Short mmCIF file of C-alpha atoms and ligand atoms in Angstrom, two decimals:
data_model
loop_
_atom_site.label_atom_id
_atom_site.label_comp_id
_atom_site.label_asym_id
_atom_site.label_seq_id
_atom_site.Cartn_x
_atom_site.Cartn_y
_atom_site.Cartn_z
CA UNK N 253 -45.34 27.77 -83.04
CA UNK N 254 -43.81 25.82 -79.89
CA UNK N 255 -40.92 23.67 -80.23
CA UNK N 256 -41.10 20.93 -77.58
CA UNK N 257 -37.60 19.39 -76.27
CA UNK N 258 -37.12 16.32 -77.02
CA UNK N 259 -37.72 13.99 -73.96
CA UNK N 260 -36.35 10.19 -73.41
CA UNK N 261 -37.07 7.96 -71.05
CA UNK N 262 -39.66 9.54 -68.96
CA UNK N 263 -40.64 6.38 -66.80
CA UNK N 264 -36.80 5.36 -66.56
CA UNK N 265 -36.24 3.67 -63.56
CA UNK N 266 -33.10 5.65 -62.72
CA UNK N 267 -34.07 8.10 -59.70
CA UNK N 268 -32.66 10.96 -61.43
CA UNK N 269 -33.27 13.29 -64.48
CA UNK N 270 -30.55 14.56 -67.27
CA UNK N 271 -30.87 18.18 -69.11
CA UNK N 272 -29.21 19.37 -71.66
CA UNK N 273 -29.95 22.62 -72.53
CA UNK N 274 -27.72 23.22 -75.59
CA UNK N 275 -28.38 20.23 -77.33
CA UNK N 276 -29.54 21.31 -80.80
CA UNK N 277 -28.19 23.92 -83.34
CA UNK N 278 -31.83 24.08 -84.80
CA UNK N 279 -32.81 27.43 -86.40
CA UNK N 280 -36.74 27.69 -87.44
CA UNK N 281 -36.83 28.56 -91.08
CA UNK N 282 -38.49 31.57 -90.35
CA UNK N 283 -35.58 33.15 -88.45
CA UNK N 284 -33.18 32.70 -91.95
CA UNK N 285 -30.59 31.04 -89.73
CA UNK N 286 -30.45 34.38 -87.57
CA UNK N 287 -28.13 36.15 -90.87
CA UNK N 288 -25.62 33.13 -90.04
CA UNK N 289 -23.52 31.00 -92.10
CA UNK N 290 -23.76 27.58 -91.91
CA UNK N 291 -20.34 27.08 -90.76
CA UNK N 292 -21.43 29.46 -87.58
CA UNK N 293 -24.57 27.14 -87.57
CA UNK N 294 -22.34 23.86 -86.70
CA UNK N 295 -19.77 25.65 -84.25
CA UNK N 296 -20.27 26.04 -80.55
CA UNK N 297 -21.94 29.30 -80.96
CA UNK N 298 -24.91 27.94 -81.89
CA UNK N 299 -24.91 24.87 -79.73
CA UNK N 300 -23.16 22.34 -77.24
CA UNK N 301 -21.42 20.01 -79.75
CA UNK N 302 -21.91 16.82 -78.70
CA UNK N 303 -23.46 17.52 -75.32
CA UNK N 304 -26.95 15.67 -76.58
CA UNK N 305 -24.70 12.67 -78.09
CA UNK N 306 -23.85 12.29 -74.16
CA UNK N 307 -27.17 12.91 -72.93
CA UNK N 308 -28.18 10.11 -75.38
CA UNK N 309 -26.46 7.86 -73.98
CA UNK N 310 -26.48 8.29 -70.28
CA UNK N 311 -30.11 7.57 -70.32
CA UNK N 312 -29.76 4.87 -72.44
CA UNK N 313 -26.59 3.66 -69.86
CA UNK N 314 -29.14 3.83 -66.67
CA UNK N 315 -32.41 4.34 -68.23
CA UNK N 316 -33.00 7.63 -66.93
CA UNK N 317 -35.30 10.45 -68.49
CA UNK N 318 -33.27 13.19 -70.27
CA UNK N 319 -34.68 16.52 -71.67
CA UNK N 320 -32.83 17.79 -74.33
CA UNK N 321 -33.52 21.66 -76.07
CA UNK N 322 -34.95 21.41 -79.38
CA UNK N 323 -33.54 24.67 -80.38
CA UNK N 324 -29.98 26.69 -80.76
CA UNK N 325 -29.09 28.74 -77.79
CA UNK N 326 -28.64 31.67 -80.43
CA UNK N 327 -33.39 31.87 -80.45
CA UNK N 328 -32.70 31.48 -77.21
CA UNK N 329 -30.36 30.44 -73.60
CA UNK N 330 -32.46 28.48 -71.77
CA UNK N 331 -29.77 28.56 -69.25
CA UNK N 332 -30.04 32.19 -69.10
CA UNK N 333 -32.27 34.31 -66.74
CA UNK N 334 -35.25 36.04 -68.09
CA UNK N 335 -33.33 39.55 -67.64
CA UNK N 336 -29.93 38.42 -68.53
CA UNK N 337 -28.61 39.97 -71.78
CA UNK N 338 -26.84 37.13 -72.98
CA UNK N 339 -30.55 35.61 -73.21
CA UNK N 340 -31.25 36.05 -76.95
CA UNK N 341 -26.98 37.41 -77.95
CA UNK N 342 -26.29 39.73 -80.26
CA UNK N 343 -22.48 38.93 -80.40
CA UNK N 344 -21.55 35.01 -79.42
CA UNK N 345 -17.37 34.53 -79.06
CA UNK N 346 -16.50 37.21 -81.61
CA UNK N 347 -19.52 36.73 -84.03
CA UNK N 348 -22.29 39.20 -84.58
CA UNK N 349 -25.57 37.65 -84.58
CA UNK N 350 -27.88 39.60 -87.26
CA UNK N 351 -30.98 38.15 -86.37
CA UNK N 352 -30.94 39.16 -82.97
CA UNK N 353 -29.72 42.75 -83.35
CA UNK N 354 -32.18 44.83 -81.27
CA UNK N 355 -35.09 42.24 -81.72
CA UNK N 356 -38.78 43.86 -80.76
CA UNK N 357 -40.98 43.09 -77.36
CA UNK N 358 -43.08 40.78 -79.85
CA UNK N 359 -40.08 38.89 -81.21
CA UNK N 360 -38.75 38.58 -77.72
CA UNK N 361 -42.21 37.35 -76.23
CA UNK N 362 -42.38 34.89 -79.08
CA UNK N 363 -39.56 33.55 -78.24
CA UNK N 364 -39.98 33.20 -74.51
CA UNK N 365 -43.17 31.39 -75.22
CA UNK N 366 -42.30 29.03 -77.84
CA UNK N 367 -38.93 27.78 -77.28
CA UNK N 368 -37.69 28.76 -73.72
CA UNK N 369 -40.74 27.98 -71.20
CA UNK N 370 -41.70 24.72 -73.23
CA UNK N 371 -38.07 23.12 -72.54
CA UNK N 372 -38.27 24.30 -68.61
CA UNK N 373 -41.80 22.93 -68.55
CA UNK N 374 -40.48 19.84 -69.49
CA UNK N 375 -37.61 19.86 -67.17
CA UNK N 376 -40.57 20.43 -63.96
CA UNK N 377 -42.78 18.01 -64.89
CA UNK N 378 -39.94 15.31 -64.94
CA UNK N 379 -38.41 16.56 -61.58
CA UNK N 380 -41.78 17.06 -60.01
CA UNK N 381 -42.82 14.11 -61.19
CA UNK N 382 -40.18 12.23 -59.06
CA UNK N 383 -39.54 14.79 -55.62
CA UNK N 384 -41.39 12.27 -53.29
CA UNK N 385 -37.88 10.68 -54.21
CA UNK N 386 -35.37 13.38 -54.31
CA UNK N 387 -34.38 12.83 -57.48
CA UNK N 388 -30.72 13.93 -58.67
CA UNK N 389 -30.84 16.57 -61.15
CA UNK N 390 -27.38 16.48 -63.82
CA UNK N 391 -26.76 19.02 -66.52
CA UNK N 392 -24.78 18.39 -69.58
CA UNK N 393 -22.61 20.83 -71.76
CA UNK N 394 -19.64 21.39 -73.61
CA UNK N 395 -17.11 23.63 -73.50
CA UNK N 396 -15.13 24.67 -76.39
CA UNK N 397 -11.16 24.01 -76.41
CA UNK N 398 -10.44 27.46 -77.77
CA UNK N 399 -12.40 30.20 -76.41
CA UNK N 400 -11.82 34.45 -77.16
CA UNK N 401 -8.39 33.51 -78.35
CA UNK N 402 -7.39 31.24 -75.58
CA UNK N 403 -6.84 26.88 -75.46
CA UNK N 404 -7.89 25.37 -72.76
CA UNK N 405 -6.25 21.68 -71.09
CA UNK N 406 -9.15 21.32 -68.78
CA UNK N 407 -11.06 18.14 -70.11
CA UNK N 408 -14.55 18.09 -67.73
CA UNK N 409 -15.56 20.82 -65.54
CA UNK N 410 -17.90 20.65 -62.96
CA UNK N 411 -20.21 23.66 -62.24
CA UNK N 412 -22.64 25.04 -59.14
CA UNK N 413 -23.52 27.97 -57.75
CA UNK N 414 -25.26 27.46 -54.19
CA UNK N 415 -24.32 23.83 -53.04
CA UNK N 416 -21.37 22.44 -54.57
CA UNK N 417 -21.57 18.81 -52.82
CA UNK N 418 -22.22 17.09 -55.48
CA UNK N 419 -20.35 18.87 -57.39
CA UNK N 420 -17.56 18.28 -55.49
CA UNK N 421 -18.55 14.66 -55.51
CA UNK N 422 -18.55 13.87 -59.16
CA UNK N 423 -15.25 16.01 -59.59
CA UNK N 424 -13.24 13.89 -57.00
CA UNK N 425 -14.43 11.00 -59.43
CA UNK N 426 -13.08 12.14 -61.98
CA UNK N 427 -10.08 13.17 -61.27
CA UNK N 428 -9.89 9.44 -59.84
CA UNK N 429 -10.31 8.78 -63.03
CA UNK N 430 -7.63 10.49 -64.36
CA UNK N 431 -8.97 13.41 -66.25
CA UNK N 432 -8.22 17.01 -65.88
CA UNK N 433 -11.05 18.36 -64.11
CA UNK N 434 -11.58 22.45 -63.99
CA UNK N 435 -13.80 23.42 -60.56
CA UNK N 436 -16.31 26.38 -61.67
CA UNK N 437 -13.91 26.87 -64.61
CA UNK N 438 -13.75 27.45 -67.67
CA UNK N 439 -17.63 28.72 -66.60
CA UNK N 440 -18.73 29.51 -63.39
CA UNK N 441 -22.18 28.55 -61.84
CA UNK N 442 -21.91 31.50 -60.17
CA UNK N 443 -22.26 33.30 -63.10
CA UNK N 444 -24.94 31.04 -65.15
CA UNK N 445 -26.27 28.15 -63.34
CA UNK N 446 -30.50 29.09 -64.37
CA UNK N 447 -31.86 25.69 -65.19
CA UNK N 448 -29.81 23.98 -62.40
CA UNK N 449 -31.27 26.74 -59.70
CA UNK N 450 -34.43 26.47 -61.18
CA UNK N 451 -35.47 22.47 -61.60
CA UNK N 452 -32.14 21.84 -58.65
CA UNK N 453 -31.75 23.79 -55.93
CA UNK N 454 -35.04 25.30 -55.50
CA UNK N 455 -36.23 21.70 -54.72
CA UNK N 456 -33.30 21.53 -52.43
CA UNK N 457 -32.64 18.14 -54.76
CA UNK N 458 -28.59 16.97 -55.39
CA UNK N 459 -27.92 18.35 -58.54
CA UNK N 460 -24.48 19.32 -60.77
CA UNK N 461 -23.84 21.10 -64.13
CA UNK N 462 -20.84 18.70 -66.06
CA UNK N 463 -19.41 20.23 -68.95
CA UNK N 464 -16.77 18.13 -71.01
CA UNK N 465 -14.45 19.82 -73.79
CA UNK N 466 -16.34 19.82 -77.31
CA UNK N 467 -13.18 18.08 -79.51
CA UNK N 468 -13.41 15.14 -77.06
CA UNK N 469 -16.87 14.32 -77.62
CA UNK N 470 -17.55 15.50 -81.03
CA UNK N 471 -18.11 12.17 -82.62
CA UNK N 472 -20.32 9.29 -81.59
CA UNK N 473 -18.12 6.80 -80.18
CA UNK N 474 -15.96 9.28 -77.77
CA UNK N 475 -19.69 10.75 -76.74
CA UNK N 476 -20.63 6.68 -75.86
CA UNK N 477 -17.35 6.59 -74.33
CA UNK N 478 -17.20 9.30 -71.62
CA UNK N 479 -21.02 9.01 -71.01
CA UNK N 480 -19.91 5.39 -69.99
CA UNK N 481 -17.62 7.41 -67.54
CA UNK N 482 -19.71 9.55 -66.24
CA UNK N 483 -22.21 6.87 -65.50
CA UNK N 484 -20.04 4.28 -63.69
CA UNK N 485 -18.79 7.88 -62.04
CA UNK N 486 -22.46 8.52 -60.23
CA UNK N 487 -22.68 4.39 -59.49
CA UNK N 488 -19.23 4.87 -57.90
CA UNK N 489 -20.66 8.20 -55.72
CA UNK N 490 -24.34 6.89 -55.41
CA UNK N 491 -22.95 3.49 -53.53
CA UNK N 492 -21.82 5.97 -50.91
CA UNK N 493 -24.65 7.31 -50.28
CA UNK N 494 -26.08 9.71 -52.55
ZN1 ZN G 190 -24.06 24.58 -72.67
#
């Protein structure tokens, strides 16, 4: 059956449209938590942790629509390309993923249908929706502070693959800000950057992946907190000019 993302603020004033793609650790029963524990279930395998807590509240903060996935990257990436084969993982940081160990065409398809094309649906309608006004398009994910072994300092990162301007933009702020700000790292958009070429760049709009370390924003209050950044962060860039 199709999962829909969850969608806020669809007539928000803001000219510009939030997705978070890793929002949700949700397995449907019918996939027995993919073989996992539920320990695995609540780490950043399974989702962005407190990537939708952010989203939340950034289109609360300027009443702009946000699309959120419904569903644990481990069905399925929606940030992943059709062909990539990272799109449904067998092995996440270390862990083996049962449930998705050599998976049929019919599983596959299921998937595909259900869980990834309803969230990217969502995503065009919203931008489409709004291109007579160029709309700015702004992903948001966490990155885990420990990754294969290794800690990482950075506290935001700012991701693009194609056209980095606003990228670059929204990076400068916050490292104005003070923060620690990795460019393409710990991920590169050169390597994933699907939904933001897809619902982004193809509609030549502004648009950024921003990706903030996972033990900052893992409960409510920090996630209220640095979406409160980010926001007065794109008032400071969009008063010049964006
Ligand atoms: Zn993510």
């Amino acid at each position: 059956m199709t999962l829909k993302p969850e969608i806020l603020r669809p007539g928000g004033s803001k000219n510009l449209v939030f997705v978070c793609d890793h929002a949700s650790n949700y397995i449907p029963p019918k996939y027995h938590a993919l073989g996992l524990t539920p320990e695995h279930l609540s780490e950043h395998i399974a989702w962005d942790i407190g990537a939708g807590g952010i989203a939340r509240n950034l289109s609360a903060i300027l009443d702009a629509p946000a699309v959120l996935g419904a569903h644990s990257r481990l069905v399925i990436d929606t940030n992943r390309d059709l062909d990539s084969p990272t799109l449904i993982a067998e092995v996440s940081d270390g862990v083996e993923i049962p449930g998705n160990r050599k998976i049929n065409e019919r599983d596959r398809n299921a998937r595909i249908r259900n869980y990834y094309e309803p969230f990217h649906a969502a995503v065009d309608v919203l931008v489409r929706t709004r291109l007579p006004h160029h709309p700015l398009v702004f992903g948001v994910h966490t990155f885990s502070p420990v990754f294969g072994g290794k800690s990482r300092v950075l506290e935001f990162a700012v991701l693009w693959n194609q056209d980095d301007r606003l990228a670059q933009r929204i990076g400068t702020a916050f490292e104005a800000h003070g923060y620690k700000v990795g460019w393409n790292e710990p991920y590169s958009g050169k390597s994933f950057f699907t939904t933001l070429d897809r619902h982004g760049h193809r509609h030549a709009l502004p648009h950024v992946t921003v990706e903030v370390r996972n033990d900052l924003v893992d409960e409510e209050p920090e996630q209220r907190r640095f979406a409160e950044m980010i926001a007065v962060c794109l008032r400071e860039i969009s008063l010049k000019g964006l």
